[in-house]
């Protein structure tokens, strides 16, 4: 009856082909392919992070420096937030409406499904108040975290602080999750991996109302958090505290090292910041106030980052190199004719030790001339590079002109000019000693960092070698520290020459005409050398390098006091007080101490 | 006959009660009751009513489509809903669907209409084109596709199979053109060959081969040349259509479906989550009300377009298999009913109804398992929503009514 009746079979065939295709597809998705089930598990199982407590930090005498305190983060899942009275809520959590809106916009941009931190580091006391009414606000909940606390506000730069991990770090290091803290400076950054410990995880099953229904497979896949290692530092909290007190109202730095090990006893930079104010809710305010409003830039770690010309202290190095090269002897004398550089009035430098004691400028100009121009070539333009190359090698062996491998980030390298350096400035064979002589007395292009100078003091104390300065004394239970801090670095000057110079250093302090008479300590033999760093921007910087006692030295120290004038006046007494405090455990000359404590170079008050 | 009734009713209740949402659930029950009442009314109507008033219903549908463009409420970028009360809204394209099915049946049912004639084809096309254009203006591509399904019915009545072939060919070419859109081949002499030219060259080579094989038959050669030119023009214009006619979210969805881009958190999020939900059901499912993915709101639009996820997750492969079988059974049953109709009107209408069911089934299920583009059309009798439930019920009961009339005629 109908011409096209058979066509229904074609249509039925089309329909069936589609249906069978779908059935095969479903069979594949549901029965064969497991990846969809895994994805579903990820959604239905809740992974609860168990945070590991960050390692504690102690000083060398087991005094607790850094510990953890409970704090709470107020978390929010934007899509679960419903009809809240925003103004009341803002009052409850103590932020402004504007701030709340800003943060919510940012959080929503990140994710509306994942939990983000709305307010972090709420103290336990404040949290108790908030939590009482938090149940009224769906989508908000608390998360217990810990907050770094500092027993006292010392050594902020050395200890460092934590930051929330940045997006770039999240991309680079998969260990971290959004909202985690990471060491951002100092020891916290250097030993981040040791301190952070290992996060644990508890896998919970949840039902369709997001209620936790118990552990997944009886906790078979759960892991416990592992606490971070405890760190013991080489710092002496008492000495550090005392150093910071002495440097109050002054700009500059103190670095003290135990010469026999390279352990840093004190790392003072002034002005400093208070690490306790860098945690908790006041953090960003404090952060901004010292970033923007402080012309003395407390973020600047002068002990490691400030580069100065070494000044007169450099003369001792010239003496050692001269002796090693055999171009001068202990009895070598030069006239002090106040040429080509000026000098102060002092008895004639008839031998090397007197020259050091009087810190005679022309003497060391002449001494270095013999080092640089040894007459190996007829022309001074070819002779000078030969000599300077030797000199340069010697100086570098003292750890100068390079970034010492200290376990604190951000150290500067300073500058020790060599042949290449001058060739670049003047051109090859276009310079001789007469071009570069100002480096002989530690001025000109020579730049050093306080830590390098403290290390230099340790080299003198050790008579010729050093261990790389470091802050770590032990990590965790075992006493091991990185192997690089156990390597003895020898200088290229033999130790017999050191005794000649050390005798002179003792005279600098002990002799009637010595420049560092203020550095004397009762019944302790102090060896030292003053320096005055010429400062084109204002008053000179006062510098003093020393170690004590002369035999079996316990402490090597460098003190920089910026814009305070002559080295013997301020840096020397500060160094002596530090050494006395460390060696004797107290101060006998309280008059000296009071004079230093009362002096205020920042606001222009001098005693 | 009774089983269809039960089928429609019980399946509704069974699956709709999966939802915890008391509101939607309650409303849906109300819709089911009204749908059943409507069905009863349908059964009580005279057979003649349908053929007599088919054009009227069609006109009403078209008028409503025009009205919705003016008075309708914009939901998700499309003006396709009348909001009557706060909670009740109507989709006039559903009424138009029904009306068009009736009108087509009526038109083809007339004795003097021969679908083979060009004039009749034009007239039938006109009946289809008017609502299609109006719906395109909303825009609602899903419903447009449903209207295209009437071609199946016309094919059964004698429309040249070439039209179906052309349709399939166009889809294949479209997909190829889009997949190759972003690819290119570098040739020597610094020439870069675009994806579409690769396709054109391939087609030309094929055409040339056929040309060579059929040595004589000038007419066939001419045909091939014409087809080739049309194909080339079509390929060239796909780019333009894709860039300028389709909205960006449609572009994304098509790209995602064809694997040109993979973006499980962006355009592909729905489908990705939907596949996870269905896939996690496994062979036998997680059990009634035990689904985690659907319950926890991971799958968007799960009560309407992605309703099948609930079936797949909670009843597993077995449940999915049963649902697909039932749909196929329903569709084939309607076709069987169609074939035993005496009047051409009834037969065409049954074919239309079957085609509508099939298209809904194909697109909706296809998109939840990533085999069809994400186009928002409901799964008959499963998806939440009054308009679609009403229209599917009316379709079924009209078929039943027409079928019972057959006995009457016999008697």
mmCIF file of N, CA, C and O in Angstrom, chain B residues 26-108:
data_model
loop_
_atom_site.group_PDB
_atom_site.id
_atom_site.type_symbol
_atom_site.label_atom_id
_atom_site.label_comp_id
_atom_site.label_asym_id
_atom_site.label_seq_id
_atom_site.Cartn_x
_atom_site.Cartn_y
_atom_site.Cartn_z
ATOM 1 N N UNK B 26 8.620 18.484 44.300
ATOM 2 C CA UNK B 26 7.186 18.774 44.445
ATOM 3 C C UNK B 26 6.595 19.346 43.177
ATOM 4 O O UNK B 26 5.543 18.927 42.708
ATOM 5 N N UNK B 27 7.301 20.277 42.611
ATOM 6 C CA UNK B 27 6.807 20.910 41.397
ATOM 7 C C UNK B 27 6.682 19.884 40.286
ATOM 8 O O UNK B 27 5.724 19.868 39.535
ATOM 9 N N UNK B 28 7.664 19.015 40.234
ATOM 10 C CA UNK B 28 7.658 18.021 39.178
ATOM 11 C C UNK B 28 6.466 17.081 39.317
ATOM 12 O O UNK B 28 5.846 16.719 38.323
ATOM 13 N N UNK B 29 6.133 16.719 40.560
ATOM 14 C CA UNK B 29 4.957 15.879 40.783
ATOM 15 C C UNK B 29 3.711 16.552 40.239
ATOM 16 O O UNK B 29 2.862 15.940 39.586
ATOM 17 N N UNK B 30 3.636 17.862 40.525
ATOM 18 C CA UNK B 30 2.503 18.643 40.030
ATOM 19 C C UNK B 30 2.439 18.573 38.507
ATOM 20 O O UNK B 30 1.389 18.355 37.906
ATOM 21 N N UNK B 31 3.613 18.735 37.894
ATOM 22 C CA UNK B 31 3.669 18.661 36.433
ATOM 23 C C UNK B 31 3.215 17.292 35.942
ATOM 24 O O UNK B 31 2.513 17.173 34.946
ATOM 25 N N UNK B 32 3.650 16.256 36.652
ATOM 26 C CA UNK B 32 3.290 14.902 36.220
ATOM 27 C C UNK B 32 1.775 14.738 36.254
ATOM 28 O O UNK B 32 1.157 14.232 35.303
ATOM 29 N N UNK B 33 1.143 15.193 37.351
ATOM 30 C CA UNK B 33 -0.312 15.077 37.472
ATOM 31 C C UNK B 33 -1.007 15.820 36.341
ATOM 32 O O UNK B 33 -1.865 15.259 35.649
ATOM 33 N N UNK B 34 -0.568 17.062 36.138
ATOM 34 C CA UNK B 34 -1.220 17.840 35.079
ATOM 35 C C UNK B 34 -0.982 17.188 33.729
ATOM 36 O O UNK B 34 -1.865 17.170 32.865
ATOM 37 N N UNK B 35 0.221 16.618 33.558
ATOM 38 C CA UNK B 35 0.515 15.968 32.286
ATOM 39 C C UNK B 35 -0.413 14.784 32.060
ATOM 40 O O UNK B 35 -0.915 14.581 30.944
ATOM 41 N N UNK B 36 -0.666 14.039 33.156
ATOM 42 C CA UNK B 36 -1.553 12.887 33.025
ATOM 43 C C UNK B 36 -2.961 13.340 32.677
ATOM 44 O O UNK B 36 -3.643 12.735 31.830
ATOM 45 N N UNK B 37 -3.391 14.418 33.341
ATOM 46 C CA UNK B 37 -4.730 14.947 33.042
ATOM 47 C C UNK B 37 -4.807 15.344 31.577
ATOM 48 O O UNK B 37 -5.757 15.016 30.854
ATOM 49 N N UNK B 38 -3.750 16.046 31.141
ATOM 50 C CA UNK B 38 -3.694 16.450 29.732
ATOM 51 C C UNK B 38 -3.796 15.234 28.827
ATOM 52 O O UNK B 38 -4.514 15.244 27.815
ATOM 53 N N UNK B 39 -3.077 14.185 29.228
ATOM 54 C CA UNK B 39 -3.094 12.964 28.441
ATOM 55 C C UNK B 39 -4.499 12.401 28.331
ATOM 56 O O UNK B 39 -4.944 12.007 27.240
ATOM 57 N N UNK B 40 -5.177 12.397 29.480
ATOM 58 C CA UNK B 40 -6.552 11.905 29.474
ATOM 59 C C UNK B 40 -7.419 12.732 28.547
ATOM 60 O O UNK B 40 -8.229 12.205 27.769
ATOM 61 N N UNK B 41 -7.228 14.051 28.604
ATOM 62 C CA UNK B 41 -7.998 14.922 27.717
ATOM 63 C C UNK B 41 -7.730 14.545 26.266
ATOM 64 O O UNK B 41 -8.626 14.433 25.434
ATOM 65 N N UNK B 42 -6.457 14.338 25.969
ATOM 66 C CA UNK B 42 -6.069 13.935 24.618
ATOM 67 C C UNK B 42 -6.847 12.695 24.179
ATOM 68 O O UNK B 42 -7.355 12.610 23.067
ATOM 69 N N UNK B 43 -6.896 11.718 25.103
ATOM 70 C CA UNK B 43 -7.577 10.468 24.777
ATOM 71 C C UNK B 43 -9.053 10.692 24.515
ATOM 72 O O UNK B 43 -9.684 9.968 23.761
ATOM 73 N N UNK B 44 -9.617 11.688 25.196
ATOM 74 C CA UNK B 44 -11.058 11.913 25.040
ATOM 75 C C UNK B 44 -11.388 12.703 23.784
ATOM 76 O O UNK B 44 -12.522 12.731 23.341
ATOM 77 N N UNK B 45 -10.383 13.350 23.199
ATOM 78 C CA UNK B 45 -10.652 14.172 22.024
ATOM 79 C C UNK B 45 -10.955 13.293 20.811
ATOM 80 O O UNK B 45 -10.493 12.159 20.717
ATOM 81 N N UNK B 46 -11.720 13.849 19.880
ATOM 82 C CA UNK B 46 -12.003 13.159 18.616
ATOM 83 C C UNK B 46 -10.754 13.087 17.760
ATOM 84 O O UNK B 46 -9.926 14.004 17.801
ATOM 85 N N UNK B 47 -10.607 12.032 17.039
ATOM 86 C CA UNK B 47 -9.452 11.929 16.152
ATOM 87 C C UNK B 47 -9.424 13.098 15.188
ATOM 88 O O UNK B 47 -8.380 13.638 14.889
ATOM 89 N N UNK B 48 -10.606 13.460 14.753
ATOM 90 C CA UNK B 48 -10.704 14.515 13.753
ATOM 91 C C UNK B 48 -10.159 15.839 14.295
ATOM 92 O O UNK B 48 -9.654 16.665 13.548
ATOM 93 N N UNK B 49 -10.256 15.999 15.601
ATOM 94 C CA UNK B 49 -9.789 17.238 16.209
ATOM 95 C C UNK B 49 -8.361 17.541 15.788
ATOM 96 O O UNK B 49 -8.008 18.647 15.417
ATOM 97 N N UNK B 50 -7.513 16.515 15.825
ATOM 98 C CA UNK B 50 -6.082 16.733 15.553
ATOM 99 C C UNK B 50 -5.852 17.205 14.132
ATOM 100 O O UNK B 50 -5.145 18.167 13.894
ATOM 101 N N UNK B 51 -6.502 16.522 13.183
ATOM 102 C CA UNK B 51 -6.242 16.932 11.805
ATOM 103 C C UNK B 51 -6.915 18.269 11.496
ATOM 104 O O UNK B 51 -6.346 19.083 10.786
ATOM 105 N N UNK B 52 -8.073 18.476 12.078
ATOM 106 C CA UNK B 52 -8.778 19.730 11.809
ATOM 107 C C UNK B 52 -8.031 20.925 12.375
ATOM 108 O O UNK B 52 -7.892 21.959 11.735
ATOM 109 N N UNK B 53 -7.590 20.761 13.596
ATOM 110 C CA UNK B 53 -7.017 21.925 14.265
ATOM 111 C C UNK B 53 -5.481 21.989 14.158
ATOM 112 O O UNK B 53 -4.848 22.816 14.784
ATOM 113 N N UNK B 54 -4.932 21.086 13.348
ATOM 114 C CA UNK B 54 -3.464 21.056 13.295
ATOM 115 C C UNK B 54 -2.883 22.395 12.869
ATOM 116 O O UNK B 54 -1.943 22.910 13.475
ATOM 117 N N UNK B 55 -3.490 22.984 11.821
ATOM 118 C CA UNK B 55 -2.971 24.270 11.363
ATOM 119 C C UNK B 55 -3.164 25.354 12.407
ATOM 120 O O UNK B 55 -2.321 26.241 12.559
ATOM 121 N N UNK B 56 -4.263 25.269 13.151
ATOM 122 C CA UNK B 56 -4.519 26.270 14.194
ATOM 123 C C UNK B 56 -3.447 26.157 15.292
ATOM 124 O O UNK B 56 -2.865 27.157 15.720
ATOM 125 N N UNK B 57 -3.224 24.904 15.693
ATOM 126 C CA UNK B 57 -2.217 24.710 16.743
ATOM 127 C C UNK B 57 -0.859 25.196 16.269
ATOM 128 O O UNK B 57 -0.109 25.839 16.996
ATOM 129 N N UNK B 58 -0.558 24.915 14.999
ATOM 130 C CA UNK B 58 0.701 25.359 14.419
ATOM 131 C C UNK B 58 0.799 26.878 14.481
ATOM 132 O O UNK B 58 1.819 27.436 14.910
ATOM 133 N N UNK B 59 -0.285 27.545 14.079
ATOM 134 C CA UNK B 59 -0.294 29.014 14.078
ATOM 135 C C UNK B 59 -0.125 29.564 15.483
ATOM 136 O O UNK B 59 0.632 30.508 15.707
ATOM 137 N N UNK B 60 -0.848 28.930 16.431
ATOM 138 C CA UNK B 60 -0.713 29.368 17.817
ATOM 139 C C UNK B 60 0.749 29.254 18.267
ATOM 140 O O UNK B 60 1.314 30.167 18.879
ATOM 141 N N UNK B 61 1.352 28.116 17.907
ATOM 142 C CA UNK B 61 2.759 27.910 18.258
ATOM 143 C C UNK B 61 3.633 29.008 17.688
ATOM 144 O O UNK B 61 4.473 29.575 18.389
ATOM 145 N N UNK B 62 3.415 29.311 16.398
ATOM 146 C CA UNK B 62 4.235 30.345 15.759
ATOM 147 C C UNK B 62 4.018 31.694 16.422
ATOM 148 O O UNK B 62 4.970 32.441 16.689
ATOM 149 N N UNK B 63 2.744 32.005 16.706
ATOM 150 C CA UNK B 63 2.432 33.291 17.358
ATOM 151 C C UNK B 63 3.108 33.375 18.723
ATOM 152 O O UNK B 63 3.661 34.404 19.092
ATOM 153 N N UNK B 64 3.065 32.267 19.447
ATOM 154 C CA UNK B 64 3.716 32.257 20.767
ATOM 155 C C UNK B 64 5.218 32.472 20.615
ATOM 156 O O UNK B 64 5.848 33.157 21.425
ATOM 157 N N UNK B 65 5.791 31.901 19.575
ATOM 158 C CA UNK B 65 7.229 32.091 19.339
ATOM 159 C C UNK B 65 7.541 33.551 19.088
ATOM 160 O O UNK B 65 8.560 34.079 19.547
ATOM 161 N N UNK B 66 6.659 34.201 18.331
ATOM 162 C CA UNK B 66 6.863 35.632 18.083
ATOM 163 C C UNK B 66 6.709 36.403 19.399
ATOM 164 O O UNK B 66 7.518 37.268 19.734
ATOM 165 N N UNK B 67 5.690 36.010 20.147
ATOM 166 C CA UNK B 67 5.418 36.719 21.397
ATOM 167 C C UNK B 67 6.574 36.576 22.378
ATOM 168 O O UNK B 67 6.930 37.533 23.089
ATOM 169 N N UNK B 68 7.174 35.371 22.400
ATOM 170 C CA UNK B 68 8.223 35.160 23.395
ATOM 171 C C UNK B 68 9.431 36.026 23.089
ATOM 172 O O UNK B 68 10.179 36.429 23.972
ATOM 173 N N UNK B 69 9.614 36.325 21.794
ATOM 174 C CA UNK B 69 10.728 37.200 21.444
ATOM 175 C C UNK B 69 10.506 38.595 21.987
ATOM 176 O O UNK B 69 11.438 39.338 22.254
ATOM 177 N N UNK B 70 9.248 38.966 22.133
ATOM 178 C CA UNK B 70 8.927 40.318 22.598
ATOM 179 C C UNK B 70 8.765 40.353 24.111
ATOM 180 O O UNK B 70 9.358 41.181 24.791
ATOM 181 N N UNK B 71 7.968 39.390 24.632
ATOM 182 C CA UNK B 71 7.646 39.455 26.061
ATOM 183 C C UNK B 71 8.447 38.478 26.917
ATOM 184 O O UNK B 71 8.361 38.505 28.128
ATOM 185 N N UNK B 72 9.163 37.606 26.253
ATOM 186 C CA UNK B 72 9.827 36.540 26.994
ATOM 187 C C UNK B 72 10.899 37.043 27.939
ATOM 188 O O UNK B 72 11.368 38.184 27.846
ATOM 189 N N UNK B 73 11.266 36.160 28.856
ATOM 190 C CA UNK B 73 12.305 36.515 29.815
ATOM 191 C C UNK B 73 13.616 35.883 29.368
ATOM 192 O O UNK B 73 13.654 34.743 28.936
ATOM 193 N N UNK B 74 14.661 36.670 29.477
ATOM 194 C CA UNK B 74 15.937 36.155 29.016
ATOM 195 C C UNK B 74 16.575 35.303 30.108
ATOM 196 O O UNK B 74 16.841 35.774 31.207
ATOM 197 N N UNK B 75 16.760 34.022 29.830
ATOM 198 C CA UNK B 75 17.429 33.128 30.773
ATOM 199 C C UNK B 75 18.654 32.559 30.096
ATOM 200 O O UNK B 75 18.559 31.963 29.019
ATOM 201 N N UNK B 76 19.801 32.778 30.694
ATOM 202 C CA UNK B 76 21.072 32.302 30.148
ATOM 203 C C UNK B 76 21.256 32.726 28.694
ATOM 204 O O UNK B 76 21.594 31.923 27.832
ATOM 205 N N UNK B 77 20.958 33.966 28.423
ATOM 206 C CA UNK B 77 21.258 34.504 27.105
ATOM 207 C C UNK B 77 20.289 34.136 26.015
ATOM 208 O O UNK B 77 20.480 34.474 24.870
ATOM 209 N N UNK B 78 19.209 33.410 26.343
ATOM 210 C CA UNK B 78 18.255 33.078 25.302
ATOM 211 C C UNK B 78 16.848 33.497 25.750
ATOM 212 O O UNK B 78 16.463 33.316 26.904
ATOM 213 N N UNK B 79 16.118 34.076 24.803
ATOM 214 C CA UNK B 79 14.749 34.489 25.131
ATOM 215 C C UNK B 79 13.815 33.372 24.717
ATOM 216 O O UNK B 79 13.266 33.393 23.632
ATOM 217 N N UNK B 80 13.664 32.372 25.548
ATOM 218 C CA UNK B 80 12.817 31.275 25.112
ATOM 219 C C UNK B 80 11.772 30.891 26.161
ATOM 220 O O UNK B 80 11.150 29.859 26.050
ATOM 221 N N UNK B 81 11.601 31.712 27.176
ATOM 222 C CA UNK B 81 10.676 31.343 28.243
ATOM 223 C C UNK B 81 9.659 32.441 28.514
ATOM 224 O O UNK B 81 9.978 33.611 28.505
ATOM 225 N N UNK B 82 8.431 31.990 28.759
ATOM 226 C CA UNK B 82 7.427 32.879 29.343
ATOM 227 C C UNK B 82 7.427 32.609 30.832
ATOM 228 O O UNK B 82 7.257 31.470 31.262
ATOM 229 N N UNK B 83 7.602 33.640 31.625
ATOM 230 C CA UNK B 83 7.500 33.424 33.062
ATOM 231 C C UNK B 83 6.090 33.819 33.470
ATOM 232 O O UNK B 83 5.716 34.995 33.408
ATOM 233 N N UNK B 84 5.287 32.831 33.868
ATOM 234 C CA UNK B 84 3.896 33.113 34.200
ATOM 235 C C UNK B 84 3.782 33.556 35.643
ATOM 236 O O UNK B 84 3.364 34.660 35.943
ATOM 237 N N UNK B 85 4.210 32.693 36.529
ATOM 238 C CA UNK B 85 4.310 33.136 37.915
ATOM 239 C C UNK B 85 5.795 33.093 38.256
ATOM 240 O O UNK B 85 6.614 32.847 37.391
ATOM 241 N N UNK B 86 6.109 33.325 39.524
ATOM 242 C CA UNK B 86 7.513 33.341 39.901
ATOM 243 C C UNK B 86 8.183 32.008 39.632
ATOM 244 O O UNK B 86 9.344 31.940 39.248
ATOM 245 N N UNK B 87 7.405 30.954 39.841
ATOM 246 C CA UNK B 87 8.019 29.636 39.790
ATOM 247 C C UNK B 87 7.646 28.860 38.550
ATOM 248 O O UNK B 87 8.246 27.842 38.260
ATOM 249 N N UNK B 88 6.634 29.337 37.832
ATOM 250 C CA UNK B 88 6.176 28.564 36.677
ATOM 251 C C UNK B 88 6.536 29.293 35.398
ATOM 252 O O UNK B 88 6.246 30.473 35.232
ATOM 253 N N UNK B 89 7.198 28.570 34.514
ATOM 254 C CA UNK B 89 7.516 29.202 33.246
ATOM 255 C C UNK B 89 7.215 28.223 32.118
ATOM 256 O O UNK B 89 7.220 27.014 32.296
ATOM 257 N N UNK B 90 6.944 28.775 30.937
ATOM 258 C CA UNK B 90 6.555 27.966 29.790
ATOM 259 C C UNK B 90 7.505 28.202 28.636
ATOM 260 O O UNK B 90 7.973 29.316 28.416
ATOM 261 N N UNK B 91 7.767 27.142 27.901
ATOM 262 C CA UNK B 91 8.647 27.264 26.745
ATOM 263 C C UNK B 91 7.809 27.066 25.487
ATOM 264 O O UNK B 91 7.435 25.938 25.155
ATOM 265 N N UNK B 92 7.498 28.131 24.778
ATOM 266 C CA UNK B 92 6.591 28.016 23.629
ATOM 267 C C UNK B 92 7.150 27.160 22.505
ATOM 268 O O UNK B 92 6.369 26.643 21.696
ATOM 269 N N UNK B 93 8.491 26.966 22.462
ATOM 270 C CA UNK B 93 9.009 26.147 21.370
ATOM 271 C C UNK B 93 8.491 24.711 21.483
ATOM 272 O O UNK B 93 8.416 23.988 20.487
ATOM 273 N N UNK B 94 8.137 24.298 22.708
ATOM 274 C CA UNK B 94 7.564 22.959 22.869
ATOM 275 C C UNK B 94 6.206 22.867 22.174
ATOM 276 O O UNK B 94 5.894 21.864 21.518
ATOM 277 N N UNK B 95 5.401 23.909 22.350
ATOM 278 C CA UNK B 95 4.094 23.923 21.703
ATOM 279 C C UNK B 95 4.258 23.970 20.188
ATOM 280 O O UNK B 95 3.587 23.252 19.430
ATOM 281 N N UNK B 96 5.241 24.784 19.750
ATOM 282 C CA UNK B 96 5.486 24.906 18.318
ATOM 283 C C UNK B 96 5.915 23.573 17.728
ATOM 284 O O UNK B 96 5.537 23.199 16.612
ATOM 285 N N UNK B 97 6.727 22.824 18.512
ATOM 286 C CA UNK B 97 7.171 21.506 18.076
ATOM 287 C C UNK B 97 5.964 20.615 17.759
ATOM 288 O O UNK B 97 5.885 19.991 16.696
ATOM 289 N N UNK B 98 5.041 20.604 18.722
ATOM 290 C CA UNK B 98 3.834 19.802 18.571
ATOM 291 C C UNK B 98 3.021 20.267 17.380
ATOM 292 O O UNK B 98 2.598 19.478 16.530
ATOM 293 N N UNK B 99 2.846 21.581 17.306
ATOM 294 C CA UNK B 99 2.058 22.170 16.229
ATOM 295 C C UNK B 99 2.662 21.861 14.870
ATOM 296 O O UNK B 99 1.966 21.515 13.911
ATOM 297 N N UNK B 100 3.983 21.973 14.799
ATOM 298 C CA UNK B 100 4.644 21.718 13.525
ATOM 299 C C UNK B 100 4.488 20.258 13.115
ATOM 300 O O UNK B 100 4.261 19.946 11.936
ATOM 301 N N UNK B 101 4.621 19.365 14.115
ATOM 302 C CA UNK B 101 4.435 17.946 13.810
ATOM 303 C C UNK B 101 3.050 17.703 13.226
ATOM 304 O O UNK B 101 2.896 17.003 12.214
ATOM 305 N N UNK B 102 2.044 18.329 13.840
ATOM 306 C CA UNK B 102 0.679 18.190 13.333
ATOM 307 C C UNK B 102 0.555 18.762 11.927
ATOM 308 O O UNK B 102 -0.039 18.146 11.028
ATOM 309 N N UNK B 103 1.125 19.942 11.736
ATOM 310 C CA UNK B 103 0.979 20.617 10.455
ATOM 311 C C UNK B 103 1.641 19.831 9.339
ATOM 312 O O UNK B 103 1.092 19.690 8.235
ATOM 313 N N UNK B 104 2.823 19.328 9.617
ATOM 314 C CA UNK B 104 3.532 18.512 8.617
ATOM 315 C C UNK B 104 2.691 17.281 8.272
ATOM 316 O O UNK B 104 2.518 16.916 7.093
ATOM 317 N N UNK B 105 2.157 16.644 9.322
ATOM 318 C CA UNK B 105 1.352 15.444 9.096
ATOM 319 C C UNK B 105 0.145 15.763 8.236
ATOM 320 O O UNK B 105 -0.186 15.039 7.282
ATOM 321 N N UNK B 106 -0.467 16.872 8.608
ATOM 322 C CA UNK B 106 -1.665 17.264 7.868
ATOM 323 C C UNK B 106 -1.321 17.521 6.405
ATOM 324 O O UNK B 106 -2.005 17.065 5.482
ATOM 325 N N UNK B 107 -0.229 18.253 6.213
ATOM 326 C CA UNK B 107 0.173 18.623 4.863
ATOM 327 C C UNK B 107 0.493 17.382 4.027
ATOM 328 O O UNK B 107 0.016 17.216 2.913
ATOM 329 N N UNK B 108 1.297 16.496 4.616
ATOM 330 C CA UNK B 108 1.672 15.299 3.866
ATOM 331 C C UNK B 108 0.498 14.337 3.714
ATOM 332 O O UNK B 108 0.470 13.507 2.810
#
